[in-house]
Amino acid sequence: MLMAISVGDLVVSGLQSHSAASEREVRARAAGLVRGTPSAVQCGVYQVPIPPGAHDVEFYEANSWQADSLYVRFTTDRAGLGVFLARLGTGPARLREGVTAVEVPADRQGQVGRRFPPGHRWAGTTLAAPAPLPAHEITVDLDDPRNPAVFVVSTIRFPRRGRAAPGGTTGPAG
């Protein structure tokens, strides 16, 4: 009986968690891009170290069963760009000229509004990480090298626990 109650509580908690995640997703889609800095918790979880003095900060958070992503845009100065990249364990030399590393899925374009048209001085890089650590896609607009605009997408992918095998049983993740 005690085991059944514990399992029942776990199922209810899981459903409530999914419901809360679904509600957050609906609110995020409705709100779209938010002007302002993400919370300290969001910056910590997604490992997005917005440098001091950054301005024109905007963000959008997207959650799903497979991955959570935080899209952030900010403008900084050269020193701030260096601080941002250093806190991610890299540096300006890792940025490749002409590369737009940030990819916004078609279903997120309306909320995030990130497009990288030709005619700008783009530089970008990707920083891979094993799940559940966040991976980063970074694109920098260097049209004004003294005040670069930084676009970053930090994505946390959830490891697959298993999948249905033929016959309806759960087998090892593949």
PDB file of C-alpha atoms in Angstrom:
ATOM      1  CA  MET A   1       0.000   0.000   0.000  1.00  0.00           C
ATOM      2  CA  LEU A   2       2.779   2.460   0.886  1.00  0.00           C
ATOM      3  CA  MET A   3       4.533   1.591  -2.376  1.00  0.00           C
ATOM      4  CA  ALA A   4       1.358   2.300  -4.350  1.00  0.00           C
ATOM      5  CA  ILE A   5       0.984   5.695  -2.687  1.00  0.00           C
ATOM      6  CA  SER A   6       4.593   6.617  -3.469  1.00  0.00           C
ATOM      7  CA  VAL A   7       4.248   5.559  -7.114  1.00  0.00           C
ATOM      8  CA  GLY A   8       0.929   7.415  -7.322  1.00  0.00           C
ATOM      9  CA  ASP A   9       2.530  10.571  -5.899  1.00  0.00           C
ATOM     10  CA  LEU A  10       5.350  10.241  -8.429  1.00  0.00           C
ATOM     11  CA  VAL A  11       2.898   9.976 -11.332  1.00  0.00           C
ATOM     12  CA  VAL A  12       0.918  12.996 -10.110  1.00  0.00           C
ATOM     13  CA  SER A  13       4.142  15.002  -9.657  1.00  0.00           C
ATOM     14  CA  GLY A  14       5.269  14.069 -13.152  1.00  0.00           C
ATOM     15  CA  LEU A  15       1.959  15.133 -14.649  1.00  0.00           C
ATOM     16  CA  GLN A  16       2.042  18.409 -12.725  1.00  0.00           C
ATOM     17  CA  SER A  17       5.614  19.040 -13.879  1.00  0.00           C
ATOM     18  CA  HIS A  18       4.650  18.368 -17.507  1.00  0.00           C
ATOM     19  CA  SER A  19       1.635  20.622 -17.106  1.00  0.00           C
ATOM     20  CA  ALA A  20       3.815  23.398 -15.658  1.00  0.00           C
ATOM     21  CA  ALA A  21       6.324  23.003 -18.518  1.00  0.00           C
ATOM     22  CA  SER A  22       3.496  23.087 -21.051  1.00  0.00           C
ATOM     23  CA  GLU A  23       2.053  26.208 -19.438  1.00  0.00           C
ATOM     24  CA  ARG A  24       5.499  27.889 -19.459  1.00  0.00           C
ATOM     25  CA  GLU A  25       5.836  27.060 -23.170  1.00  0.00           C
ATOM     26  CA  VAL A  26       2.407  28.557 -23.941  1.00  0.00           C
ATOM     27  CA  ARG A  27       3.242  31.715 -21.958  1.00  0.00           C
ATOM     28  CA  ALA A  28       6.653  32.009 -23.665  1.00  0.00           C
ATOM     29  CA  ARG A  29       5.135  31.620 -27.139  1.00  0.00           C
ATOM     30  CA  ALA A  30       2.546  34.276 -26.332  1.00  0.00           C
ATOM     31  CA  ALA A  31       5.100  36.676 -24.834  1.00  0.00           C
ATOM     32  CA  GLY A  32       7.689  36.233 -27.562  1.00  0.00           C
ATOM     33  CA  LEU A  33      10.999  37.990 -27.185  1.00  0.00           C
ATOM     34  CA  VAL A  34      11.387  39.635 -23.768  1.00  0.00           C
ATOM     35  CA  ARG A  35      13.267  42.908 -23.473  1.00  0.00           C
ATOM     36  CA  GLY A  36      15.520  42.742 -20.447  1.00  0.00           C
ATOM     37  CA  THR A  37      18.052  40.422 -18.885  1.00  0.00           C
ATOM     38  CA  PRO A  38      17.202  36.789 -18.147  1.00  0.00           C
ATOM     39  CA  SER A  39      17.062  35.927 -14.457  1.00  0.00           C
ATOM     40  CA  ALA A  40      20.220  34.941 -12.633  1.00  0.00           C
ATOM     41  CA  VAL A  41      18.840  31.395 -12.443  1.00  0.00           C
ATOM     42  CA  GLN A  42      18.297  31.261 -16.222  1.00  0.00           C
ATOM     43  CA  CYS A  43      21.780  32.652 -16.882  1.00  0.00           C
ATOM     44  CA  GLY A  44      23.242  30.077 -14.488  1.00  0.00           C
ATOM     45  CA  VAL A  45      21.317  27.063 -15.775  1.00  0.00           C
ATOM     46  CA  TYR A  46      21.987  27.889 -19.425  1.00  0.00           C
ATOM     47  CA  GLN A  47      25.513  29.173 -18.682  1.00  0.00           C
ATOM     48  CA  VAL A  48      24.974  32.479 -20.485  1.00  0.00           C
ATOM     49  CA  PRO A  49      27.309  34.956 -18.756  1.00  0.00           C
ATOM     50  CA  ILE A  50      25.994  38.334 -19.898  1.00  0.00           C
ATOM     51  CA  PRO A  51      28.872  40.763 -19.314  1.00  0.00           C
ATOM     52  CA  PRO A  52      28.557  43.830 -17.096  1.00  0.00           C
ATOM     53  CA  GLY A  53      27.530  46.902 -19.054  1.00  0.00           C
ATOM     54  CA  ALA A  54      25.696  44.934 -21.754  1.00  0.00           C
ATOM     55  CA  HIS A  55      22.685  46.768 -23.135  1.00  0.00           C
ATOM     56  CA  ASP A  56      19.781  46.163 -25.515  1.00  0.00           C
ATOM     57  CA  VAL A  57      19.371  42.738 -23.891  1.00  0.00           C
ATOM     58  CA  GLU A  58      16.547  40.503 -25.123  1.00  0.00           C
ATOM     59  CA  PHE A  59      15.803  36.843 -24.508  1.00  0.00           C
ATOM     60  CA  TYR A  60      13.402  34.033 -25.249  1.00  0.00           C
ATOM     61  CA  GLU A  61      13.199  30.650 -23.510  1.00  0.00           C
ATOM     62  CA  ALA A  62      11.831  27.561 -25.251  1.00  0.00           C
ATOM     63  CA  ASN A  63      11.147  24.299 -23.413  1.00  0.00           C
ATOM     64  CA  SER A  64      10.281  20.833 -24.701  1.00  0.00           C
ATOM     65  CA  TRP A  65      10.661  17.216 -23.669  1.00  0.00           C
ATOM     66  CA  GLN A  66      13.824  16.867 -25.784  1.00  0.00           C
ATOM     67  CA  ALA A  67      15.617  20.141 -25.084  1.00  0.00           C
ATOM     68  CA  ASP A  68      15.396  23.532 -23.419  1.00  0.00           C
ATOM     69  CA  SER A  69      16.888  26.590 -25.124  1.00  0.00           C
ATOM     70  CA  LEU A  70      17.585  30.150 -24.117  1.00  0.00           C
ATOM     71  CA  TYR A  71      17.958  32.650 -26.976  1.00  0.00           C
ATOM     72  CA  VAL A  72      19.759  35.831 -25.912  1.00  0.00           C
ATOM     73  CA  ARG A  73      20.819  38.989 -27.726  1.00  0.00           C
ATOM     74  CA  PHE A  74      22.853  41.817 -26.242  1.00  0.00           C
ATOM     75  CA  THR A  75      25.214  44.597 -27.282  1.00  0.00           C
ATOM     76  CA  THR A  76      28.495  45.083 -25.485  1.00  0.00           C
ATOM     77  CA  ASP A  77      31.976  46.473 -26.133  1.00  0.00           C
ATOM     78  CA  ARG A  78      35.136  44.607 -27.169  1.00  0.00           C
ATOM     79  CA  ALA A  79      36.115  43.976 -23.559  1.00  0.00           C
ATOM     80  CA  GLY A  80      32.613  42.688 -22.751  1.00  0.00           C
ATOM     81  CA  LEU A  81      32.744  40.326 -25.732  1.00  0.00           C
ATOM     82  CA  GLY A  82      36.084  39.033 -24.445  1.00  0.00           C
ATOM     83  CA  VAL A  83      34.650  38.528 -20.942  1.00  0.00           C
ATOM     84  CA  PHE A  84      31.590  36.727 -22.327  1.00  0.00           C
ATOM     85  CA  LEU A  85      33.674  34.371 -24.459  1.00  0.00           C
ATOM     86  CA  ALA A  86      36.254  33.773 -21.697  1.00  0.00           C
ATOM     87  CA  ARG A  87      33.496  32.780 -19.256  1.00  0.00           C
ATOM     88  CA  LEU A  88      32.387  30.200 -21.833  1.00  0.00           C
ATOM     89  CA  GLY A  89      35.951  28.870 -22.001  1.00  0.00           C
ATOM     90  CA  THR A  90      36.864  30.351 -25.378  1.00  0.00           C
ATOM     91  CA  GLY A  91      38.013  33.618 -26.922  1.00  0.00           C
ATOM     92  CA  PRO A  92      37.603  35.953 -29.904  1.00  0.00           C
ATOM     93  CA  ALA A  93      40.083  33.900 -31.970  1.00  0.00           C
ATOM     94  CA  ARG A  94      37.508  31.071 -32.007  1.00  0.00           C
ATOM     95  CA  LEU A  95      34.991  33.267 -33.893  1.00  0.00           C
ATOM     96  CA  ARG A  96      35.078  32.462 -37.614  1.00  0.00           C
ATOM     97  CA  GLU A  97      34.474  35.388 -39.982  1.00  0.00           C
ATOM     98  CA  GLY A  98      31.455  34.964 -42.234  1.00  0.00           C
ATOM     99  CA  VAL A  99      29.857  32.306 -40.015  1.00  0.00           C
ATOM    100  CA  THR A 100      26.357  32.623 -38.561  1.00  0.00           C
ATOM    101  CA  ALA A 101      26.358  29.790 -36.047  1.00  0.00           C
ATOM    102  CA  VAL A 102      22.980  30.588 -34.470  1.00  0.00           C
ATOM    103  CA  GLU A 103      20.212  28.552 -36.037  1.00  0.00           C
ATOM    104  CA  VAL A 104      16.622  29.410 -35.186  1.00  0.00           C
ATOM    105  CA  PRO A 105      14.106  26.693 -36.108  1.00  0.00           C
ATOM    106  CA  ALA A 106      11.346  27.846 -38.455  1.00  0.00           C
ATOM    107  CA  ASP A 107       8.697  27.329 -35.748  1.00  0.00           C
ATOM    108  CA  ARG A 108      10.566  29.762 -33.440  1.00  0.00           C
ATOM    109  CA  GLN A 109      11.218  32.559 -35.982  1.00  0.00           C
ATOM    110  CA  GLY A 110       8.072  34.431 -34.951  1.00  0.00           C
ATOM    111  CA  GLN A 111       9.024  34.470 -31.276  1.00  0.00           C
ATOM    112  CA  VAL A 112      12.774  34.931 -31.587  1.00  0.00           C
ATOM    113  CA  GLY A 113      12.953  37.038 -34.734  1.00  0.00           C
ATOM    114  CA  ARG A 114      16.587  36.180 -35.468  1.00  0.00           C
ATOM    115  CA  ARG A 115      17.622  36.511 -39.060  1.00  0.00           C
ATOM    116  CA  PHE A 116      21.170  36.945 -40.284  1.00  0.00           C
ATOM    117  CA  PRO A 117      20.965  38.575 -43.711  1.00  0.00           C
ATOM    118  CA  PRO A 118      23.948  39.065 -45.985  1.00  0.00           C
ATOM    119  CA  GLY A 119      25.672  42.417 -45.978  1.00  0.00           C
ATOM    120  CA  HIS A 120      26.773  42.309 -42.334  1.00  0.00           C
ATOM    121  CA  ARG A 121      30.097  41.368 -40.820  1.00  0.00           C
ATOM    122  CA  TRP A 122      29.112  38.140 -39.030  1.00  0.00           C
ATOM    123  CA  ALA A 123      31.438  35.904 -37.013  1.00  0.00           C
ATOM    124  CA  GLY A 124      30.406  32.787 -35.153  1.00  0.00           C
ATOM    125  CA  THR A 125      31.264  29.584 -33.415  1.00  0.00           C
ATOM    126  CA  THR A 126      29.635  26.633 -31.709  1.00  0.00           C
ATOM    127  CA  LEU A 127      30.645  25.179 -28.373  1.00  0.00           C
ATOM    128  CA  ALA A 128      29.566  21.572 -27.954  1.00  0.00           C
ATOM    129  CA  ALA A 129      28.972  19.979 -24.562  1.00  0.00           C
ATOM    130  CA  PRO A 130      27.829  16.545 -23.427  1.00  0.00           C
ATOM    131  CA  ALA A 131      24.254  16.310 -22.125  1.00  0.00           C
ATOM    132  CA  PRO A 132      23.031  17.614 -19.771  1.00  0.00           C
ATOM    133  CA  LEU A 133      25.480  20.545 -20.046  1.00  0.00           C
ATOM    134  CA  PRO A 134      24.365  23.336 -22.375  1.00  0.00           C
ATOM    135  CA  ALA A 135      25.820  23.673 -25.867  1.00  0.00           C
ATOM    136  CA  HIS A 136      26.174  27.175 -27.296  1.00  0.00           C
ATOM    137  CA  GLU A 137      25.732  28.649 -30.765  1.00  0.00           C
ATOM    138  CA  ILE A 138      27.221  32.136 -30.938  1.00  0.00           C
ATOM    139  CA  THR A 139      26.959  34.709 -33.720  1.00  0.00           C
ATOM    140  CA  VAL A 140      28.425  38.194 -33.387  1.00  0.00           C
ATOM    141  CA  ASP A 141      27.566  41.191 -35.559  1.00  0.00           C
ATOM    142  CA  LEU A 142      30.868  43.037 -36.000  1.00  0.00           C
ATOM    143  CA  ASP A 143      29.509  45.870 -38.185  1.00  0.00           C
ATOM    144  CA  ASP A 144      30.550  48.146 -35.314  1.00  0.00           C
ATOM    145  CA  PRO A 145      33.558  46.283 -33.850  1.00  0.00           C
ATOM    146  CA  ARG A 146      33.651  48.614 -30.831  1.00  0.00           C
ATOM    147  CA  ASN A 147      30.033  47.663 -29.976  1.00  0.00           C
ATOM    148  CA  PRO A 148      29.414  44.102 -31.164  1.00  0.00           C
ATOM    149  CA  ALA A 149      25.917  42.644 -30.981  1.00  0.00           C
ATOM    150  CA  VAL A 150      26.024  39.113 -29.601  1.00  0.00           C
ATOM    151  CA  PHE A 151      23.437  36.446 -30.395  1.00  0.00           C
ATOM    152  CA  VAL A 152      23.670  33.231 -28.409  1.00  0.00           C
ATOM    153  CA  VAL A 153      21.510  30.153 -28.172  1.00  0.00           C
ATOM    154  CA  SER A 154      22.202  27.895 -25.227  1.00  0.00           C
ATOM    155  CA  THR A 155      20.582  24.477 -25.529  1.00  0.00           C
ATOM    156  CA  ILE A 156      20.324  21.748 -22.934  1.00  0.00           C
ATOM    157  CA  ARG A 157      19.484  18.396 -24.503  1.00  0.00           C
ATOM    158  CA  PHE A 158      17.997  15.694 -22.324  1.00  0.00           C
ATOM    159  CA  PRO A 159      19.507  12.227 -22.634  1.00  0.00           C
ATOM    160  CA  ARG A 160      17.148   9.616 -23.984  1.00  0.00           C
ATOM    161  CA  ARG A 161      16.304   7.152 -21.255  1.00  0.00           C
ATOM    162  CA  GLY A 162      15.081   4.440 -23.576  1.00  0.00           C
ATOM    163  CA  ARG A 163      12.774   3.823 -26.446  1.00  0.00           C
ATOM    164  CA  ALA A 164      10.073   1.387 -27.268  1.00  0.00           C
ATOM    165  CA  ALA A 165      11.489  -1.775 -28.775  1.00  0.00           C
ATOM    166  CA  PRO A 166       9.521  -4.110 -31.048  1.00  0.00           C
ATOM    167  CA  GLY A 167       6.891  -5.807 -28.942  1.00  0.00           C
ATOM    168  CA  GLY A 168       6.239  -2.717 -26.810  1.00  0.00           C
ATOM    169  CA  THR A 169       9.038  -3.134 -24.242  1.00  0.00           C
ATOM    170  CA  THR A 170      11.570  -0.509 -23.378  1.00  0.00           C
ATOM    171  CA  GLY A 171      15.078  -1.224 -24.511  1.00  0.00           C
ATOM    172  CA  PRO A 172      18.371   0.617 -24.076  1.00  0.00           C
ATOM    173  CA  ALA A 173      18.712   4.065 -25.576  1.00  0.00           C
ATOM    174  CA  GLY A 174      20.148   4.011 -29.052  1.00  0.00           C
TER     175      GLY A 174
END
